[in-house]
C-alpha cells in the first residue's frame, strides 16, 4: 500500500512539473515549490509511520520487560532500525521518478546529494515520530500532537512565509522541513542562476546538515528516555 502511494504521488508530481525550466524566474519558482513539497512529504510521511511504533507494542513490551526477556536498549535499537531498509527504499523510487521527470539537475552529484538530503530528513522525521509515540504511548494523543507539530514545522519551513515576526522566527530552526528545503535549494542552485541578482555561490550547507544530524540523535535520545521513564512509572 505504501509503495503504491509513493509511486502514484511521484508520477503525479512528475507530470505536474514535467521538464520544468530553471532558466526563467517562473521556472525557478515552480522548481522551488517542488523542492518544498519533497521536503514536506518526506517529513510528514515518516512521522505518521513512526508514531505507532511504541504505542502499538506497549502491552507486549510491558509483559516481556516484566520478566526481563531483554534489555530496553536492545529492544529500542532493534525496533528503530529494523524498518530502515524499507523506509529508505521508498524515497529512492520516489526520487528516481520525480527527479528526472521534473527536469532537475541531471548529474550524478546533484541527484545523490538530493537523495542524501531526503534520507537525512526521513531519519530526523522518524526520530520525532518515535519521540512523540514513546512520550505519550497513546495513539490518539500522539497523532494529535504530531499533526500540530508537523503543521507548525511546515508553515515555518520558509516557503509560505518569508518574513516572520522576530518573536516567533526561532521556530524555523526547529523545523526539519526548513533545513531540508534549504539544503535541496543549495544542491540544485549552486552556483546561483544568472537570472537571480544575488551572490554567485551559496554556503556549503554545513549548518543545515548539522541541525538535521542533531535532530536525528536528539529525538532518538528523547524517545529512549521516555521509554525508560514509562518503565519506571510502570506504564
CSV table of C-alpha atoms in Angstrom, one decimal:
chain,number,residue,atom,x,y,z
A,1,UNK,CA,0.0,0.0,0.0
A,2,UNK,CA,2.8,2.4,0.9
A,3,UNK,CA,4.7,1.6,-2.3
A,4,UNK,CA,1.5,2.3,-4.4
A,5,UNK,CA,1.0,5.6,-2.6
A,6,UNK,CA,4.6,6.7,-3.1
A,7,UNK,CA,4.7,5.7,-6.8
A,8,UNK,CA,1.3,7.3,-7.5
A,9,UNK,CA,2.4,10.6,-5.8
A,10,UNK,CA,5.7,10.7,-7.6
A,11,UNK,CA,4.2,10.1,-11.0
A,12,UNK,CA,1.6,12.9,-10.4
A,13,UNK,CA,4.4,15.2,-9.3
A,14,UNK,CA,6.5,14.3,-12.3
A,15,UNK,CA,3.6,15.1,-14.6
A,16,UNK,CA,2.7,18.4,-13.0
A,17,UNK,CA,6.4,19.6,-13.0
A,18,UNK,CA,7.2,17.9,-16.3
A,19,UNK,CA,10.6,19.2,-17.6
A,20,UNK,CA,10.3,22.4,-15.6
A,21,UNK,CA,12.7,25.1,-17.0
A,22,UNK,CA,15.0,26.7,-14.4
A,23,UNK,CA,16.3,29.2,-16.9
A,24,UNK,CA,13.3,31.5,-16.2
A,25,UNK,CA,12.2,33.1,-13.0
A,26,UNK,CA,8.8,31.4,-13.2
A,27,UNK,CA,10.5,28.0,-13.8
A,28,UNK,CA,12.8,28.5,-10.8
A,29,UNK,CA,9.8,29.4,-8.6
A,30,UNK,CA,8.0,26.2,-9.8
A,31,UNK,CA,11.0,24.1,-9.0
A,32,UNK,CA,11.3,25.7,-5.6
A,33,UNK,CA,7.7,24.7,-4.9
A,34,UNK,CA,8.5,21.1,-5.9
A,35,UNK,CA,11.6,21.0,-3.6
A,36,UNK,CA,9.5,22.3,-0.7
A,37,UNK,CA,6.8,19.7,-1.4
A,38,UNK,CA,9.5,17.0,-1.3
A,39,UNK,CA,10.8,18.3,2.0
A,40,UNK,CA,7.3,18.3,3.5
A,41,UNK,CA,6.3,15.0,2.1
A,42,UNK,CA,9.3,13.2,3.4
A,43,UNK,CA,8.9,14.9,6.7
A,44,UNK,CA,5.2,14.2,7.1
A,45,UNK,CA,5.2,10.6,5.9
A,46,UNK,CA,7.8,9.1,8.3
A,47,UNK,CA,6.4,10.9,11.4
A,48,UNK,CA,3.0,9.3,11.0
A,49,UNK,CA,4.5,5.9,10.4
A,50,UNK,CA,6.9,6.1,13.4
A,51,UNK,CA,4.4,7.4,16.0
A,52,UNK,CA,2.7,4.0,16.1
A,53,UNK,CA,5.8,2.0,16.8
A,54,UNK,CA,5.8,2.1,20.6
A,55,UNK,CA,2.1,2.7,21.4
A,56,UNK,CA,1.1,-0.4,19.4
A,57,UNK,CA,3.6,-2.6,21.3
A,58,UNK,CA,3.1,-1.1,24.7
A,59,UNK,CA,1.3,-4.1,26.2
A,60,UNK,CA,3.7,-6.7,24.7
A,61,UNK,CA,6.7,-4.6,25.8
A,62,UNK,CA,5.5,-4.3,29.4
A,63,UNK,CA,4.9,-8.1,29.6
A,64,UNK,CA,8.3,-9.1,28.2
A,65,UNK,CA,10.1,-6.4,30.2
A,66,UNK,CA,8.4,-7.6,33.4
A,67,UNK,CA,10.2,-11.0,33.1
A,68,UNK,CA,13.5,-9.4,31.8
A,69,UNK,CA,13.5,-11.1,28.4
A,70,UNK,CA,15.8,-8.4,27.0
A,71,UNK,CA,17.3,-5.0,27.8
A,72,UNK,CA,15.3,-1.9,26.9
A,73,UNK,CA,18.2,-0.6,25.0
A,74,UNK,CA,18.4,-3.7,22.8
A,75,UNK,CA,14.7,-3.6,22.1
A,76,UNK,CA,14.9,0.1,21.3
A,77,UNK,CA,17.8,-0.3,18.9
A,78,UNK,CA,16.3,-3.3,17.1
A,79,UNK,CA,12.9,-1.6,16.8
A,80,UNK,CA,14.2,1.7,15.5
A,81,UNK,CA,16.5,0.2,12.9
A,82,UNK,CA,14.5,-2.8,11.6
A,83,UNK,CA,12.3,-0.8,9.2
A,84,UNK,CA,15.1,1.5,7.9
A,85,UNK,CA,15.8,-0.6,4.7
A,86,UNK,CA,12.2,-0.3,3.5
A,87,UNK,CA,11.9,3.3,4.8
A,88,UNK,CA,14.9,4.3,2.7
A,89,UNK,CA,13.9,2.2,-0.3
A,90,UNK,CA,10.7,4.1,-0.9
A,91,UNK,CA,12.3,7.5,-1.3
A,92,UNK,CA,14.7,6.1,-3.8
A,93,UNK,CA,11.8,5.0,-6.0
A,94,UNK,CA,10.1,8.4,-5.4
A,95,UNK,CA,13.2,10.5,-6.3
A,96,UNK,CA,14.2,8.5,-9.4
A,97,UNK,CA,10.7,9.1,-10.8
A,98,UNK,CA,10.2,12.8,-9.7
A,99,UNK,CA,13.8,14.0,-10.2
A,100,UNK,CA,14.2,13.2,-13.9
A,101,UNK,CA,10.5,13.8,-14.9
A,102,UNK,CA,10.6,17.3,-13.4
A,103,UNK,CA,13.9,18.2,-15.1
A,104,UNK,CA,16.0,18.8,-12.0
A,105,UNK,CA,19.8,18.9,-12.5
A,106,UNK,CA,20.6,15.6,-14.2
A,107,UNK,CA,24.0,14.9,-12.9
A,108,UNK,CA,25.0,12.1,-10.6
A,109,UNK,CA,26.4,14.5,-8.0
A,110,UNK,CA,23.2,16.6,-7.8
A,111,UNK,CA,21.0,13.6,-7.7
A,112,UNK,CA,22.8,11.7,-5.0
A,113,UNK,CA,23.2,14.8,-2.8
A,114,UNK,CA,19.5,15.4,-3.2
A,115,UNK,CA,18.9,11.8,-2.2
A,116,UNK,CA,21.2,12.0,0.8
A,117,UNK,CA,19.3,15.2,1.9
A,118,UNK,CA,16.0,13.4,1.7
A,119,UNK,CA,17.4,10.4,3.6
A,120,UNK,CA,18.6,12.7,6.4
A,121,UNK,CA,15.2,14.4,6.6
A,122,UNK,CA,13.5,11.0,6.8
A,123,UNK,CA,15.6,9.8,9.7
A,124,UNK,CA,15.1,13.1,11.5
A,125,UNK,CA,11.4,12.9,11.0
A,126,UNK,CA,11.2,9.3,12.2
A,127,UNK,CA,13.0,10.4,15.3
A,128,UNK,CA,10.3,13.0,16.0
A,129,UNK,CA,7.6,10.4,15.5
A,130,UNK,CA,9.4,7.9,17.8
A,131,UNK,CA,9.8,10.6,20.5
A,132,UNK,CA,6.1,11.6,20.4
A,133,UNK,CA,4.9,8.0,20.4
A,134,UNK,CA,7.3,7.0,23.2
A,135,UNK,CA,6.4,10.0,25.3
A,136,UNK,CA,2.6,9.7,25.1
A,137,UNK,CA,2.2,5.9,24.4
A,138,UNK,CA,-1.3,6.7,23.2
A,139,UNK,CA,-2.1,6.6,19.5
A,140,UNK,CA,-4.8,9.2,19.6
A,141,UNK,CA,-2.9,11.7,21.7
A,142,UNK,CA,0.3,11.0,19.7
A,143,UNK,CA,-1.5,11.5,16.4
A,144,UNK,CA,-3.0,14.8,17.6
A,145,UNK,CA,0.4,16.2,18.8
A,146,UNK,CA,2.2,15.0,15.7
A,147,UNK,CA,-0.4,16.7,13.4
A,148,UNK,CA,0.0,20.1,15.2
A,149,UNK,CA,3.8,19.7,15.3
A,150,UNK,CA,4.2,18.8,11.6
A,151,UNK,CA,1.8,21.5,10.5
A,152,UNK,CA,3.8,24.1,12.5
A,153,UNK,CA,7.1,22.8,11.0
A,154,UNK,CA,5.6,23.0,7.5
A,155,UNK,CA,4.4,26.6,8.0
A,156,UNK,CA,7.7,27.6,9.5
A,157,UNK,CA,9.6,25.9,6.6
A,158,UNK,CA,10.4,29.1,4.7
A,159,UNK,CA,8.2,28.7,1.7
A,160,UNK,CA,4.8,30.1,2.7
A,161,UNK,CA,6.1,33.0,4.9
A,162,UNK,CA,9.3,34.7,4.0
A,163,UNK,CA,9.1,37.5,6.7
A,164,UNK,CA,8.4,36.0,10.1
A,165,UNK,CA,8.0,38.2,13.2
A,166,UNK,CA,11.2,38.1,15.3
A,167,UNK,CA,9.4,36.8,18.4
A,168,UNK,CA,8.5,33.6,16.6
A,169,UNK,CA,11.2,33.3,14.0
A,170,UNK,CA,13.1,30.8,16.1
A,171,UNK,CA,10.5,28.2,15.2
A,172,UNK,CA,12.0,27.7,11.8
A,173,UNK,CA,15.3,26.4,13.3
A,174,UNK,CA,13.4,23.6,15.0
A,175,UNK,CA,11.8,22.6,11.7
A,176,UNK,CA,13.4,19.8,9.7
A,177,UNK,CA,11.3,21.0,6.7
A,178,UNK,CA,13.2,24.3,6.9
A,179,UNK,CA,16.7,22.7,6.9
A,180,UNK,CA,15.8,20.1,4.3
A,181,UNK,CA,14.3,22.7,1.9
A,182,UNK,CA,17.4,25.0,2.3
A,183,UNK,CA,19.7,22.0,1.6
A,184,UNK,CA,17.7,21.0,-1.5
A,185,UNK,CA,17.9,24.6,-2.8
A,186,UNK,CA,21.6,24.7,-2.3
A,187,UNK,CA,22.2,21.4,-4.0
A,188,UNK,CA,20.1,22.5,-7.1
A,189,UNK,CA,21.1,26.1,-7.4
A,190,UNK,CA,24.8,26.4,-6.6
A,191,UNK,CA,26.2,28.2,-8.5
A,192,UNK,CA,23.2,30.6,-8.3
A,193,UNK,CA,21.4,31.0,-11.7
A,194,UNK,CA,22.3,34.2,-13.7
A,195,UNK,CA,18.7,35.4,-13.6
A,196,UNK,CA,18.9,35.9,-9.8
A,197,UNK,CA,20.6,39.1,-8.8
A,198,UNK,CA,22.4,37.8,-5.8
A,199,UNK,CA,25.8,36.3,-4.8
A,200,UNK,CA,27.1,33.7,-7.2
A,201,UNK,CA,27.7,31.0,-4.7
A,202,UNK,CA,25.9,29.7,-1.6
A,203,UNK,CA,27.5,28.3,1.5
A,204,UNK,CA,28.2,24.6,1.8
A,205,UNK,CA,25.0,23.7,3.8
A,206,UNK,CA,27.0,22.5,6.8
A,207,UNK,CA,24.7,24.4,9.2
A,208,UNK,CA,21.6,22.6,7.8
A,209,UNK,CA,23.4,19.2,7.9
A,210,UNK,CA,24.5,19.7,11.5
A,211,UNK,CA,20.9,20.7,12.5
A,212,UNK,CA,19.4,17.6,10.9
A,213,UNK,CA,22.0,15.3,12.5
A,214,UNK,CA,21.3,16.9,15.9
A,215,UNK,CA,17.6,16.1,15.3
A,216,UNK,CA,18.3,12.5,14.3
A,217,UNK,CA,20.3,12.0,17.5
A,218,UNK,CA,18.3,14.2,19.9
A,219,UNK,CA,14.8,12.9,19.0
A,220,UNK,CA,16.0,9.3,19.5
A,221,UNK,CA,17.6,10.0,22.8
A,222,UNK,CA,14.3,11.7,23.9
A,223,UNK,CA,12.4,8.6,22.7
A,224,UNK,CA,14.6,6.2,24.6
A,225,UNK,CA,14.5,8.3,27.8
A,226,UNK,CA,10.7,8.5,27.5
A,227,UNK,CA,10.5,4.7,27.3
A,228,UNK,CA,12.7,4.3,30.4
A,229,UNK,CA,10.5,6.8,32.2
A,230,UNK,CA,7.4,4.8,31.2
A,231,UNK,CA,9.0,1.6,32.5
A,232,UNK,CA,10.0,3.3,35.8
A,233,UNK,CA,6.4,4.5,36.3
A,234,UNK,CA,5.1,1.0,35.4
A,235,UNK,CA,3.1,2.2,32.4
